[in-house]
Backbone as CSV, one residue per row, in Angstrom:
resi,resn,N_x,N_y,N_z,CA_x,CA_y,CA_z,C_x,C_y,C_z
1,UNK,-3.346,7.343,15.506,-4.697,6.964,15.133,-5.728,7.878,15.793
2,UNK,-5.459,8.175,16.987,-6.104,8.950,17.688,-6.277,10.353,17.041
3,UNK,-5.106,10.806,16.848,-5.381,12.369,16.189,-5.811,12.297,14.625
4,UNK,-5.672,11.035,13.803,-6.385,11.316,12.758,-7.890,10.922,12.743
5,UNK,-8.103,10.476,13.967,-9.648,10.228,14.343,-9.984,12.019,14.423
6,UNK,-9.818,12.563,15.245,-10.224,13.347,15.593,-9.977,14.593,15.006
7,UNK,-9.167,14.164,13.643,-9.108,15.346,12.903,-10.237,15.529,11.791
8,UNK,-10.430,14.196,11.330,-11.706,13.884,10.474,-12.776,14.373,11.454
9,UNK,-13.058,13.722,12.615,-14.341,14.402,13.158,-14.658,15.609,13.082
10,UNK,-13.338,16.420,13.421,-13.393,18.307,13.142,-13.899,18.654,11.825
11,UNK,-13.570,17.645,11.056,-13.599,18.011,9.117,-15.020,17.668,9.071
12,UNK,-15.664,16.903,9.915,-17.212,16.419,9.524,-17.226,15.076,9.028
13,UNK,-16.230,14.716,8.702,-16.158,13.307,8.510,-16.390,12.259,9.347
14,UNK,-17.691,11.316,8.522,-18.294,10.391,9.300,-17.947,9.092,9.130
15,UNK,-15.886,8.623,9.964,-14.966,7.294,10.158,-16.066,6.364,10.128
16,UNK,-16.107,5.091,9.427,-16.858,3.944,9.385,-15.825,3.342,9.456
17,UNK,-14.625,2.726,8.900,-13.457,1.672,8.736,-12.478,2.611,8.830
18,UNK,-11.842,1.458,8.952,-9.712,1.411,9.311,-9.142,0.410,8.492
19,UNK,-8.520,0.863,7.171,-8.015,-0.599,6.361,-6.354,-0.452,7.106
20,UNK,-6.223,-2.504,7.567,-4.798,-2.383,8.187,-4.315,-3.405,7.278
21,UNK,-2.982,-2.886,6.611,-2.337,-3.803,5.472,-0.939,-4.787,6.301
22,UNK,-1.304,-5.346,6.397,0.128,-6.495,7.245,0.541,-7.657,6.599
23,UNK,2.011,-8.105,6.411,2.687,-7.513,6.145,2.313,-6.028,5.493
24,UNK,3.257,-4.906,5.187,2.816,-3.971,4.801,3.307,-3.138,2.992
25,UNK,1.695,-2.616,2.979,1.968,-2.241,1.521,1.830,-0.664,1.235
26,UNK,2.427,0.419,1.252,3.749,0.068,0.417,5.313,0.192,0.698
27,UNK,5.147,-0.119,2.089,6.183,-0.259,3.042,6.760,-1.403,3.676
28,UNK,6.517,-2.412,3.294,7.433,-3.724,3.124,7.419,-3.576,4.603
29,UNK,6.880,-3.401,5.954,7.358,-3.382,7.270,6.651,-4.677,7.730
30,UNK,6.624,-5.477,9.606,6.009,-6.545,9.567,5.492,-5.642,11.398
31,UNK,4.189,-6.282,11.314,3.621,-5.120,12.661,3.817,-6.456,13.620
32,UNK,3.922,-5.856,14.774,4.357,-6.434,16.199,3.023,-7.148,16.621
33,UNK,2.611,-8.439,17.285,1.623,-8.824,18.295,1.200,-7.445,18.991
34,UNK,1.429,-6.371,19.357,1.331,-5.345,20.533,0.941,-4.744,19.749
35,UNK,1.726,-4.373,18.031,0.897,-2.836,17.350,-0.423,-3.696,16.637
36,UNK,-0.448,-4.711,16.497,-1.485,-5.094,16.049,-3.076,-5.468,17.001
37,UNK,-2.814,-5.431,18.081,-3.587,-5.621,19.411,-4.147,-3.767,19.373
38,UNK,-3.344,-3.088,19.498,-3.234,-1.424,19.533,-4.390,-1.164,18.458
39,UNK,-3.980,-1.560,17.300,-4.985,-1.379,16.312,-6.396,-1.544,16.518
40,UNK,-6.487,-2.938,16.975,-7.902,-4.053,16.568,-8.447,-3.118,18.328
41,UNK,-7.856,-3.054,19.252,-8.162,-1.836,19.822,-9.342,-0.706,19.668
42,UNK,-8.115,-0.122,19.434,-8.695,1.458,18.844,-9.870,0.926,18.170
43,UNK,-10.622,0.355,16.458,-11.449,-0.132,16.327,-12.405,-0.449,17.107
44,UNK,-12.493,-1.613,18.121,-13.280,-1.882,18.773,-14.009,-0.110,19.364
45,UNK,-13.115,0.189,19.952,-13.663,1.826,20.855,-14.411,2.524,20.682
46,UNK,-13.865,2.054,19.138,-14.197,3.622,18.576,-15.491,3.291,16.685
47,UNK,-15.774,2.321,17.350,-17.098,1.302,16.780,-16.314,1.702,14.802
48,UNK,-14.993,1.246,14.963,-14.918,1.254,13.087,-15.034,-0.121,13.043
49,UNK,-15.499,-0.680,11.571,-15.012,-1.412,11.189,-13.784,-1.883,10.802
50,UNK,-13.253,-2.878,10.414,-11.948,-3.442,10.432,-12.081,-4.373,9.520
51,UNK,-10.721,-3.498,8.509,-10.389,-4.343,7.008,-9.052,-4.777,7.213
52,UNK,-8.836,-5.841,7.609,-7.501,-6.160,7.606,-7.081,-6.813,6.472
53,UNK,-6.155,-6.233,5.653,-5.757,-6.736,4.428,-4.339,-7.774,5.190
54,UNK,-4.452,-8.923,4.563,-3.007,-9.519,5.409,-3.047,-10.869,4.213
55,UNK,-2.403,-10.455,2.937,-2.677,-11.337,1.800,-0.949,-11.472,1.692
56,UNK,-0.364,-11.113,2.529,0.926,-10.514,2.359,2.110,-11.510,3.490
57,UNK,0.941,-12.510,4.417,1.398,-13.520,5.257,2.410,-14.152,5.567
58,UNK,2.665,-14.636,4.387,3.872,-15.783,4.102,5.075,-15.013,3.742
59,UNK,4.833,-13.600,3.319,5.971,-12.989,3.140,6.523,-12.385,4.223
60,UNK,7.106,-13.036,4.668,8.036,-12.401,6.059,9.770,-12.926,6.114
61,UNK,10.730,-11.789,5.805,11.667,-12.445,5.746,13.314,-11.737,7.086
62,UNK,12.511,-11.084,7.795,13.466,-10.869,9.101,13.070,-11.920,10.269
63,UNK,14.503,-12.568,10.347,14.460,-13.282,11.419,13.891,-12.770,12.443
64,UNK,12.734,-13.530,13.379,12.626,-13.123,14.624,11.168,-12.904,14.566
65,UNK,10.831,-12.092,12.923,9.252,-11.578,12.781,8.424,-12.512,12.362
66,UNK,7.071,-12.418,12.715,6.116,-13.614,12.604,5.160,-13.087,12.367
67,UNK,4.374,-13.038,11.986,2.575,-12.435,11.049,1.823,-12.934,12.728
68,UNK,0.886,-11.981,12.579,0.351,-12.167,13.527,-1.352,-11.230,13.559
69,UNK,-2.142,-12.418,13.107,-3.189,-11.894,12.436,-4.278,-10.903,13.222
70,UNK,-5.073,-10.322,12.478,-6.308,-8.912,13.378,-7.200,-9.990,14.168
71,UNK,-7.725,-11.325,13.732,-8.292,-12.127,14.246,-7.884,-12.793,15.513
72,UNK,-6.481,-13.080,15.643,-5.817,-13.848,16.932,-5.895,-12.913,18.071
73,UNK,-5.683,-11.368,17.733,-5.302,-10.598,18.137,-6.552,-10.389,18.839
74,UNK,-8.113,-9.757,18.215,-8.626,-9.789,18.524,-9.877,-11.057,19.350
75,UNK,-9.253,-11.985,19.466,-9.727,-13.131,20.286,-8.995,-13.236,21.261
76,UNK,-7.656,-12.736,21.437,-6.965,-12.868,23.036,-7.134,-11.920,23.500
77,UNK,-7.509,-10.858,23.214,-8.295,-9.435,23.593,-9.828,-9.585,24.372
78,UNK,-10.728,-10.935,23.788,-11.278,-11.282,24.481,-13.123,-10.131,23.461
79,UNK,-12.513,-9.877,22.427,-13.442,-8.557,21.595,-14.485,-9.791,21.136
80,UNK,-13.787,-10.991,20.313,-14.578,-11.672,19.444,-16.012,-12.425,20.180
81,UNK,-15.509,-12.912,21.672,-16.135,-13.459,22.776,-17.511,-12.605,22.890
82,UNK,-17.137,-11.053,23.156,-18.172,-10.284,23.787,-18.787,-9.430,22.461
83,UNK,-18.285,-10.150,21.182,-19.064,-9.513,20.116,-18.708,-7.615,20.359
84,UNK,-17.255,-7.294,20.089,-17.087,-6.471,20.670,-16.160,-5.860,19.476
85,UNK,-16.346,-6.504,17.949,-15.255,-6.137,16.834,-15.910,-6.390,15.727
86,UNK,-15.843,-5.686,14.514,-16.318,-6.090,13.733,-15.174,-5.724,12.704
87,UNK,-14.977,-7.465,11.827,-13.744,-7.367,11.340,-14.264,-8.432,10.074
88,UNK,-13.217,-7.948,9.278,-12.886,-8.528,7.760,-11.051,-8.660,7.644
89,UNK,-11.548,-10.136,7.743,-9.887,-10.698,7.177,-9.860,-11.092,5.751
90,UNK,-8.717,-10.986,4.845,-8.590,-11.017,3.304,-7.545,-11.812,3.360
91,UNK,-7.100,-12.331,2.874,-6.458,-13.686,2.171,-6.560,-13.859,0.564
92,UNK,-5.207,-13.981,0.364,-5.493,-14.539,-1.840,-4.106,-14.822,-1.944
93,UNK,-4.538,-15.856,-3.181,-3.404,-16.526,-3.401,-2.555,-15.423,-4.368
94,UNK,-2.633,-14.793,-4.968,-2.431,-13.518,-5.731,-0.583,-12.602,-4.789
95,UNK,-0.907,-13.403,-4.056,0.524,-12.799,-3.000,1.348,-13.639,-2.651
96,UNK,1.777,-13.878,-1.422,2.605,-15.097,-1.024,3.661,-15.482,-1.731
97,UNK,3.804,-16.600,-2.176,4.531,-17.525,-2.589,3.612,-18.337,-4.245
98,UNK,2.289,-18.343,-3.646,1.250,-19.410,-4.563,1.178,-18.685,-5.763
99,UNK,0.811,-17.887,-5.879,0.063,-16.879,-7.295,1.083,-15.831,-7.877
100,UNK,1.465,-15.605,-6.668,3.012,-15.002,-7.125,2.513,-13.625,-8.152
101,UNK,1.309,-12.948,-7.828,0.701,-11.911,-8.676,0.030,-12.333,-10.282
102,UNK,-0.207,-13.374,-9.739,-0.628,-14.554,-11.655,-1.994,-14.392,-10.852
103,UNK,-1.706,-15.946,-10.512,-3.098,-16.480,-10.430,-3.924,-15.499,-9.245
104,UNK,-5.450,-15.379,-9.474,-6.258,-14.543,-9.068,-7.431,-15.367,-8.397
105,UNK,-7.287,-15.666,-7.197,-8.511,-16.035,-6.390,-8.009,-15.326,-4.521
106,UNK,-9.096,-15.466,-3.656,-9.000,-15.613,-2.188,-10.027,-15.493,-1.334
107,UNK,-10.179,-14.883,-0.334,-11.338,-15.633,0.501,-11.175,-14.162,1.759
108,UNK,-12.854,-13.491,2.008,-12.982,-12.756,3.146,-13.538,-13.222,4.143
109,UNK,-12.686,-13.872,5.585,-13.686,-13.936,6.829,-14.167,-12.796,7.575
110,UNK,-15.488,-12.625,7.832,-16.079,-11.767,8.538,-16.798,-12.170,9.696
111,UNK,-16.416,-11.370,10.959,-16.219,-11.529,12.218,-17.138,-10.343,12.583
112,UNK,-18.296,-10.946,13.493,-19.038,-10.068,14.288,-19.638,-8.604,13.085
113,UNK,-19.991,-9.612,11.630,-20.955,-8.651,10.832,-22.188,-9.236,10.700
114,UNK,-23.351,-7.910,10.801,-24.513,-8.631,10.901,-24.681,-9.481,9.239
115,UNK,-25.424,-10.196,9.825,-26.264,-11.338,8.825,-26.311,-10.459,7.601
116,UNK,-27.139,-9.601,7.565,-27.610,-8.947,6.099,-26.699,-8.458,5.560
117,UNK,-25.304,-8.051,6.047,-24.291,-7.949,5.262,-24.033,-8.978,4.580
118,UNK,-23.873,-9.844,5.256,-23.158,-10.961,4.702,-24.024,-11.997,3.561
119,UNK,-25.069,-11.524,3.680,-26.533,-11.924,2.599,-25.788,-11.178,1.762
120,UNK,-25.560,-9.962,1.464,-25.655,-9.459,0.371,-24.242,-9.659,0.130
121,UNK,-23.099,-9.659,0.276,-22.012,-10.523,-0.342,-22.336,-11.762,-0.856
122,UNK,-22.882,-12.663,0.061,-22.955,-14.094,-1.156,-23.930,-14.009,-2.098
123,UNK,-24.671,-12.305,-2.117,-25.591,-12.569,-3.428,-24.791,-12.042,-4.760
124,UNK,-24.009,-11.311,-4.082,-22.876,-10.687,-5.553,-22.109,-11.689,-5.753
125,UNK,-21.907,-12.779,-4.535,-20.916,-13.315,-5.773,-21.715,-14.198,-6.346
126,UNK,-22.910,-14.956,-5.511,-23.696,-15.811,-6.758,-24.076,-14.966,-8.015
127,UNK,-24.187,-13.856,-8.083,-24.772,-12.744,-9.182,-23.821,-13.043,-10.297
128,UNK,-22.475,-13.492,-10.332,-20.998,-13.528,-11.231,-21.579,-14.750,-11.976
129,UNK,-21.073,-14.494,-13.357,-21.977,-15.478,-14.334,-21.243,-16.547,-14.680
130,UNK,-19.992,-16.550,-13.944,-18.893,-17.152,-14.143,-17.849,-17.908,-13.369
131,UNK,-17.515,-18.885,-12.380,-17.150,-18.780,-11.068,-15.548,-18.817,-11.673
132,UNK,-14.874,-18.185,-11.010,-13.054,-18.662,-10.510,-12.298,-19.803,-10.406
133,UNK,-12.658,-21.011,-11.567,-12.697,-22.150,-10.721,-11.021,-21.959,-10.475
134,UNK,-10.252,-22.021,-11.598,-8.880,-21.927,-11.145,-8.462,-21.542,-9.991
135,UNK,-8.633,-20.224,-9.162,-8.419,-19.161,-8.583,-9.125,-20.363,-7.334
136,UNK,-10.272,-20.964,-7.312,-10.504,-21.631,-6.321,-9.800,-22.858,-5.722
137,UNK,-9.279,-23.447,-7.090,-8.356,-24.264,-6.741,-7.209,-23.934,-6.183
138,UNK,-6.307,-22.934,-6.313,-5.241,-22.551,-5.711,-5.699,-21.896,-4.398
139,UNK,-6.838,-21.554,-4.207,-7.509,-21.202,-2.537,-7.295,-22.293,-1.677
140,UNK,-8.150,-23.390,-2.186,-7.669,-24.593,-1.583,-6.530,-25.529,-1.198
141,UNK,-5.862,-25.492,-2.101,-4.066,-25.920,-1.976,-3.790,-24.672,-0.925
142,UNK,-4.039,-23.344,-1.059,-3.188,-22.194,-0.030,-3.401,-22.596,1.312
143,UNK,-4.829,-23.198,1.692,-5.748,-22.840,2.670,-5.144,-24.680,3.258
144,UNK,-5.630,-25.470,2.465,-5.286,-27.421,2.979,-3.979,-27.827,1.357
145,UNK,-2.607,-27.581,1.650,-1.787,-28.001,0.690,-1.847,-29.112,0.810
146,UNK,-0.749,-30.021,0.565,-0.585,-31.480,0.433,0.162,-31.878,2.155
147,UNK,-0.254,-33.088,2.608,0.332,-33.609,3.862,1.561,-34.200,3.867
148,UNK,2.376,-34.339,4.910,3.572,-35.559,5.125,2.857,-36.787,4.725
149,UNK,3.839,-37.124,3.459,3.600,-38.696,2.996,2.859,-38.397,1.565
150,UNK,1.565,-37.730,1.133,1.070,-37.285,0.602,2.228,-37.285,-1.327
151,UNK,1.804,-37.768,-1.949,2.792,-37.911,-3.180,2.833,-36.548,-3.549
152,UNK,2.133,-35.668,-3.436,2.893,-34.631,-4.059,3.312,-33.171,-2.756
153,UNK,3.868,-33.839,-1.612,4.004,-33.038,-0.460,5.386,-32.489,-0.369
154,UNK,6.441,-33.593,-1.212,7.653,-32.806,-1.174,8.181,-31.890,-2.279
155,UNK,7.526,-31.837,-3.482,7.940,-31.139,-4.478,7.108,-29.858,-4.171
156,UNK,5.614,-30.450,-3.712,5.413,-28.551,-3.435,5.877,-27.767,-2.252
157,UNK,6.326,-28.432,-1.716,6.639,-28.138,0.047,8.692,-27.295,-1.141
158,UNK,9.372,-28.272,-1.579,10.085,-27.903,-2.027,9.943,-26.494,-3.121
159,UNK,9.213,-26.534,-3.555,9.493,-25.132,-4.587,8.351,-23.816,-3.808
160,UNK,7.364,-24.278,-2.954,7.351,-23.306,-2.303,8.594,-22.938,-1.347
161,UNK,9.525,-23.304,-1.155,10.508,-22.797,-0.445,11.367,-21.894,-1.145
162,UNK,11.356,-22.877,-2.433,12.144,-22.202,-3.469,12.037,-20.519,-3.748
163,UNK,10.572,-20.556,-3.918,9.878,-19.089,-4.620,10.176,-17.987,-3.119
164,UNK,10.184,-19.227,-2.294,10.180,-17.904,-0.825,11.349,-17.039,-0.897
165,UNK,12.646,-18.025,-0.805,13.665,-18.184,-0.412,14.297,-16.989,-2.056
166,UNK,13.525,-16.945,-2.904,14.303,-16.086,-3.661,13.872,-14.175,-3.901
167,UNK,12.426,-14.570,-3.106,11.964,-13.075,-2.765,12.515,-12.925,-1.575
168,UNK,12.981,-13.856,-1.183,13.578,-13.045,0.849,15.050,-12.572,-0.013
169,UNK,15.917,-13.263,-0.692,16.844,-12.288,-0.951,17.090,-11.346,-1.795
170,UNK,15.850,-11.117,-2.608,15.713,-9.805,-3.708,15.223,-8.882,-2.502
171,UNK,14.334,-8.917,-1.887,14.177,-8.090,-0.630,15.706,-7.665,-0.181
172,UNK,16.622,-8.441,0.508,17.452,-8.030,0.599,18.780,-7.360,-0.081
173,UNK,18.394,-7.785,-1.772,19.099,-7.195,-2.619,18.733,-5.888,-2.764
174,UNK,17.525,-5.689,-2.960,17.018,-4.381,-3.568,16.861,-3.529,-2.872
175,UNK,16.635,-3.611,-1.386,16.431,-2.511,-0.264,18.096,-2.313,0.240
176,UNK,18.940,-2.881,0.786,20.407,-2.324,0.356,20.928,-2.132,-0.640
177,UNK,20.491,-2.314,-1.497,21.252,-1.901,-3.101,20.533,-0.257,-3.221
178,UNK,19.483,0.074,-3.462,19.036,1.065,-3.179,19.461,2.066,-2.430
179,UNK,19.287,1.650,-1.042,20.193,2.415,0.067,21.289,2.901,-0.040
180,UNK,22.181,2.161,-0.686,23.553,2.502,-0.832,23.645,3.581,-1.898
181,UNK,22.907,3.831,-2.489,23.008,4.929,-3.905,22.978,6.381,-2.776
182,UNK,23.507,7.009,-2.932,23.790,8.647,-2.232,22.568,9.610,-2.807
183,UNK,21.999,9.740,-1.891,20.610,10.607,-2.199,19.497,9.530,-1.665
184,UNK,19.222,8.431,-1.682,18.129,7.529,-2.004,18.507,6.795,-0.404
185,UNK,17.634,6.713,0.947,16.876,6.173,1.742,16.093,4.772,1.295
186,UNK,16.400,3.847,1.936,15.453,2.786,1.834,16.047,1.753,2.999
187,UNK,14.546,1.865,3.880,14.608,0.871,5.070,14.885,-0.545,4.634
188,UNK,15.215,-1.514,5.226,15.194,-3.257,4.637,13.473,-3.088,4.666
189,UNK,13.063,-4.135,3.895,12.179,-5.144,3.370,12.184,-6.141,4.212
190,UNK,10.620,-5.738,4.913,11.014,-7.092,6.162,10.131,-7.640,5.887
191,UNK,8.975,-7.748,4.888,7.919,-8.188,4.721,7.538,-7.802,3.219
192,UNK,5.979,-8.516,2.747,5.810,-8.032,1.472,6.357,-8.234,0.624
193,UNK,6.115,-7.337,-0.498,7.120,-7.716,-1.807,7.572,-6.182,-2.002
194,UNK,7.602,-5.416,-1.163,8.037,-3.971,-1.654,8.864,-3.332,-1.109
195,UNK,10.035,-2.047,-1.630,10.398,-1.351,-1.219,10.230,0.355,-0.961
196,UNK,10.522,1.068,-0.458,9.826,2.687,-0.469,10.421,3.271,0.355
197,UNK,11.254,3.491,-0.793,12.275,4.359,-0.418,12.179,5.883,-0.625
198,UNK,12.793,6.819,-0.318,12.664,8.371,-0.231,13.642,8.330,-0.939
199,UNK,13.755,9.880,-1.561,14.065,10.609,-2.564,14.880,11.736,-2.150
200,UNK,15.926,12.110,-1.933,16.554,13.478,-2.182,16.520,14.681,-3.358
201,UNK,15.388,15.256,-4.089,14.745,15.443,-5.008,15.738,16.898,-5.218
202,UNK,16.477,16.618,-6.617,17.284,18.148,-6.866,16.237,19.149,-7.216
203,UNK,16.699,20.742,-6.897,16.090,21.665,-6.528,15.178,21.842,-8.474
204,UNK,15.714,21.413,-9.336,15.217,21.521,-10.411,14.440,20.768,-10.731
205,UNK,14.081,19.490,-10.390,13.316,18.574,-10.213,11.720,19.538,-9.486
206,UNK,12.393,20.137,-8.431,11.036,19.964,-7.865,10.322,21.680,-8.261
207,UNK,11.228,22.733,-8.767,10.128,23.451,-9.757,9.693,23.180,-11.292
208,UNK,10.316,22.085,-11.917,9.834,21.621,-12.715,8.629,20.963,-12.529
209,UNK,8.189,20.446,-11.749,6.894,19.410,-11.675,5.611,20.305,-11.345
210,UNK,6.296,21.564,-10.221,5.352,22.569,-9.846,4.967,23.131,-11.051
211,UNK,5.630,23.832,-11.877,5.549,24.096,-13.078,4.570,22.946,-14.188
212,UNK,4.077,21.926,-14.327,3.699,20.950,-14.907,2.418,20.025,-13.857
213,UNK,2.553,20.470,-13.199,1.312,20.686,-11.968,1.209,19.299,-11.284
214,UNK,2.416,18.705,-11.115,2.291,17.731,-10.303,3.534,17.329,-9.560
215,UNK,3.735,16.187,-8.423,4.492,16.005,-7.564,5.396,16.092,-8.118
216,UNK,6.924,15.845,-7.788,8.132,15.934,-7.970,8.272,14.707,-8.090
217,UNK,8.649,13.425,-7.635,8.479,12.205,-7.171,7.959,11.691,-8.301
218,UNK,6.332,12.168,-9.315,5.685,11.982,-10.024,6.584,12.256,-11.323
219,UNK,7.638,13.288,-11.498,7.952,14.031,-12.432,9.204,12.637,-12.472
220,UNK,9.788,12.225,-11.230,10.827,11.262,-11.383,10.447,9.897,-11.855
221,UNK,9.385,9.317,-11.490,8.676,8.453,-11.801,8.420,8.045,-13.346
222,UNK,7.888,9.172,-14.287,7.700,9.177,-15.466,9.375,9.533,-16.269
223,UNK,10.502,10.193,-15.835,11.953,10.247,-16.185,12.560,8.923,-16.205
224,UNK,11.841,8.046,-14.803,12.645,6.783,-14.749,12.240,5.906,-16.387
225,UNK,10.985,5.503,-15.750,10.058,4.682,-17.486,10.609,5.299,-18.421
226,UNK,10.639,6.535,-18.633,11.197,6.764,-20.328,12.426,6.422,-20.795
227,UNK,13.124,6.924,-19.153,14.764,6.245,-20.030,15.133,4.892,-19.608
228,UNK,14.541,4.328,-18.699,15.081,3.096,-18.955,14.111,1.848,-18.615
229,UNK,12.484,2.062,-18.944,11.741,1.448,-19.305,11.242,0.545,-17.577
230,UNK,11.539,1.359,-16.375,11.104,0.709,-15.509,10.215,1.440,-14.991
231,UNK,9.234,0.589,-14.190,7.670,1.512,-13.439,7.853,1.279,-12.320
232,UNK,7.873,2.494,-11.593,7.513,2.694,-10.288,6.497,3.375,-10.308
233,UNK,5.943,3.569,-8.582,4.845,4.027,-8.195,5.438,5.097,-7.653
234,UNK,4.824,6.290,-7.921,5.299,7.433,-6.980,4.508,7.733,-5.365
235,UNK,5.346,7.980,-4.363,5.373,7.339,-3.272,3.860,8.879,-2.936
236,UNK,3.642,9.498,-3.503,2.597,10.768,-3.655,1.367,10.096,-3.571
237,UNK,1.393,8.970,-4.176,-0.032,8.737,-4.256,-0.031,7.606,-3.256
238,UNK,0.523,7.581,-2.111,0.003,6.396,-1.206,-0.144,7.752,0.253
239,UNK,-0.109,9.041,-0.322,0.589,9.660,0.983,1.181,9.984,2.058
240,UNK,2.251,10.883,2.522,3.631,11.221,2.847,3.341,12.311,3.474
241,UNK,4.281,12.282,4.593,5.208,13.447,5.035,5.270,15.179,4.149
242,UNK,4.464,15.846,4.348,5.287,17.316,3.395,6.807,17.387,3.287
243,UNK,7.102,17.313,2.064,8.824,17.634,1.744,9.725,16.223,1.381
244,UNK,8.700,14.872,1.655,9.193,13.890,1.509,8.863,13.743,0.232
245,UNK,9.934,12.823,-0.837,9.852,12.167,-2.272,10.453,11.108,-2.422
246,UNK,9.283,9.871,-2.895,9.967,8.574,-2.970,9.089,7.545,-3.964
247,UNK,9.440,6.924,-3.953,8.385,5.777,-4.883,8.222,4.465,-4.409
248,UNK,7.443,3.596,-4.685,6.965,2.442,-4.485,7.411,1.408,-5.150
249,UNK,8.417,0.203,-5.059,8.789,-0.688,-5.941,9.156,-1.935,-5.662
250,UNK,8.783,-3.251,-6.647,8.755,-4.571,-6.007,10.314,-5.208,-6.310
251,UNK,10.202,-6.217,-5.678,11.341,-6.989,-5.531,11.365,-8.547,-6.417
252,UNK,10.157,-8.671,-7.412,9.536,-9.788,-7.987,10.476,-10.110,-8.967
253,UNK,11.200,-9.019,-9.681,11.873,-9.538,-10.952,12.824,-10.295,-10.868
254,UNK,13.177,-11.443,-10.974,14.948,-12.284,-11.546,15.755,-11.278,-11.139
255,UNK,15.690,-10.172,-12.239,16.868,-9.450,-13.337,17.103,-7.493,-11.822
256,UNK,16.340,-8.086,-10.041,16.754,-7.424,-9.467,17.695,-6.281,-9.861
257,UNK,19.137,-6.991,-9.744,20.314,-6.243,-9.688,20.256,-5.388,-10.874
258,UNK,19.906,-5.539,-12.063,20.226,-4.710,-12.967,18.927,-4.032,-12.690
259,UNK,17.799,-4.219,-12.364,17.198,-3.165,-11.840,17.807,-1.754,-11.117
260,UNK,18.176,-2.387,-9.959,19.080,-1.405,-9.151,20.219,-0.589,-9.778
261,UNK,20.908,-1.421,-10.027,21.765,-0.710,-10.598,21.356,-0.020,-12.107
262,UNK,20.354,0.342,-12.551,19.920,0.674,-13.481,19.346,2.187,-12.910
263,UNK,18.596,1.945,-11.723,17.828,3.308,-10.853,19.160,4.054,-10.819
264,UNK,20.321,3.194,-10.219,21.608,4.433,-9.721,21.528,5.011,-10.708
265,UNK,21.911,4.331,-12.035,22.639,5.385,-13.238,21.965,6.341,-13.945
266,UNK,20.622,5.881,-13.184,19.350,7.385,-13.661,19.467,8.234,-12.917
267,UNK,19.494,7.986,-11.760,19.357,8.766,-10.357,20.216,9.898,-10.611
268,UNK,21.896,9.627,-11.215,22.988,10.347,-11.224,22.529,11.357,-11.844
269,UNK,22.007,10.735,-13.536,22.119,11.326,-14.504,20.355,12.367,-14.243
270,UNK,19.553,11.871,-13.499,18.604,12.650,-13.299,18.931,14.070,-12.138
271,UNK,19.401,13.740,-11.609,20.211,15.215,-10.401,20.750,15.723,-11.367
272,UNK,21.674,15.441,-12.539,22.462,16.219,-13.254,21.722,17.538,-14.012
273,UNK,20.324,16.616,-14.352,19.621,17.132,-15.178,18.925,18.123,-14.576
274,UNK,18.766,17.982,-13.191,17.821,19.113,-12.799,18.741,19.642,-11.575
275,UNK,19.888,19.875,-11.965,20.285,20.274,-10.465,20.524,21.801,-10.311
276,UNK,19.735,22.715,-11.585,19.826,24.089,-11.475,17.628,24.092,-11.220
């Protein structure tokens, strides 16, 4: 963080914010109490603002890991006390378990922003000619669900487990299923809904794309969709490592496995294709 602070400063670039995505997107990772303290940190120091995206909460599926928000973090730090952070937490039901990428509502707390900011957010959203009511309702169930005893506390308490319990093992399907293909890298899925994995990119692959004026990764990306009708994100546009190639991809579908095993039999047949 430090050296990309100070590489922008050399460039003339005038740092206002730090967006921190936790769980993480598009790297499925889950950040530590300590790297997340490190963060809200640095911020404070170094007077950025702080976007903590963390819509991604409930998705945590390695034993041991626990979400651990920019807000907690920065209140046992002792920042929030001395007005010493200025932070935006994000929340939506659009993630998790609730919305499941459907339904569309959520909610920004802002911490130690002046007043007139925050005037002019509730004037845009009163400005909307239209309110969210749906999207508000599932805010509310996310935010106060149903209680013990409550008539409808065990069926939702039950199928939110359900919906959890079947992205924690497509996570684990799809990030070792992946892995195991020869050429193709992919860490577990410890969080999130994603995997991003790297690429062993054949040597024809990657003057073809130069040739056609874009990434390699990009060139695999659009090979995958045509032949067998699946979308990934090419891992180019979240930016990488020089020499690294990989893509961005969720773990949401049922029909996982034939996903995977669908990437291998491209993968093969795509090295074949470009391996001069």
């Amino acid at each position: 963080l430090e050296r990309s602070l100070a590489e922008a400063k050399a460039k003339g670039i005038n740092m206002v914010g730090l967006v921190l995505i936790n769980p993480g997107n598009p790297t499925g990772q889950v950040l530590s109490p300590d790297e997340v303290k490190d963060i809200v940190t640095f911020c404070a120091e170094n007077n950025l603002v702080l976007l903590s995206d963390e819509v991604y909460q409930e998705n945590i599926y390695r034993e041991g890991d626990k979400f651990f928000s920019s807000r907690r973090a920065a209140d046992e730090l002792g920042l929030i006390k001395n007005d010493a952070i200025q932070l935006c937490s994000f929340h939506s039901v659009s993630k998790g378990v609730m919305g499941e990428c459907g339904q569309r509502g959520g909610y920004v707390e802002m911490v130690g922003i002046d007043s007139e900011v925050n005037d002019c957010l509730y004037k845009l959203a009163a400005s909307k000619l239209c309110s969210n009511a749906p999207g508000q309702a599932m805010v509310s169930l996310m935010c106060r669900g149903p209680s013990p005893g409550d008539a409808s506390y065990e069926s939702h308490t039950m199928e939110k487990k359900a919906v959890f319990e079947g992205l924690k093992e497509r996570a684990r399907l799809v990030s070792n299923g992946l892995d195991s293909i020869p050429g193709i890298s992919c860490q577990p899925a410890t969080g999130a809904m994603y995997c991003f994995p790297s690429i062993k990119m054949p040597p024809g692959a990657i003057k073809a794309s130069n040739e056609r004026g874009f990434s390699p990764d990009t060139l695999y990306a659009l090979d995958l969709l045509q032949t067998t009708g699946i979308c990934v994100v090419p891992a180019s546009g979240f930016g990488q490592e020089e020499g690294r190639f990989g893509f961005r991809t969720t773990f949401l579908s049922p029909e996982s496995k034939y996903v995977v095993d669908s990437i291998r039999e491209h993968y093969e047949a795509f090295c074949s294709k470009y391996s001069n």
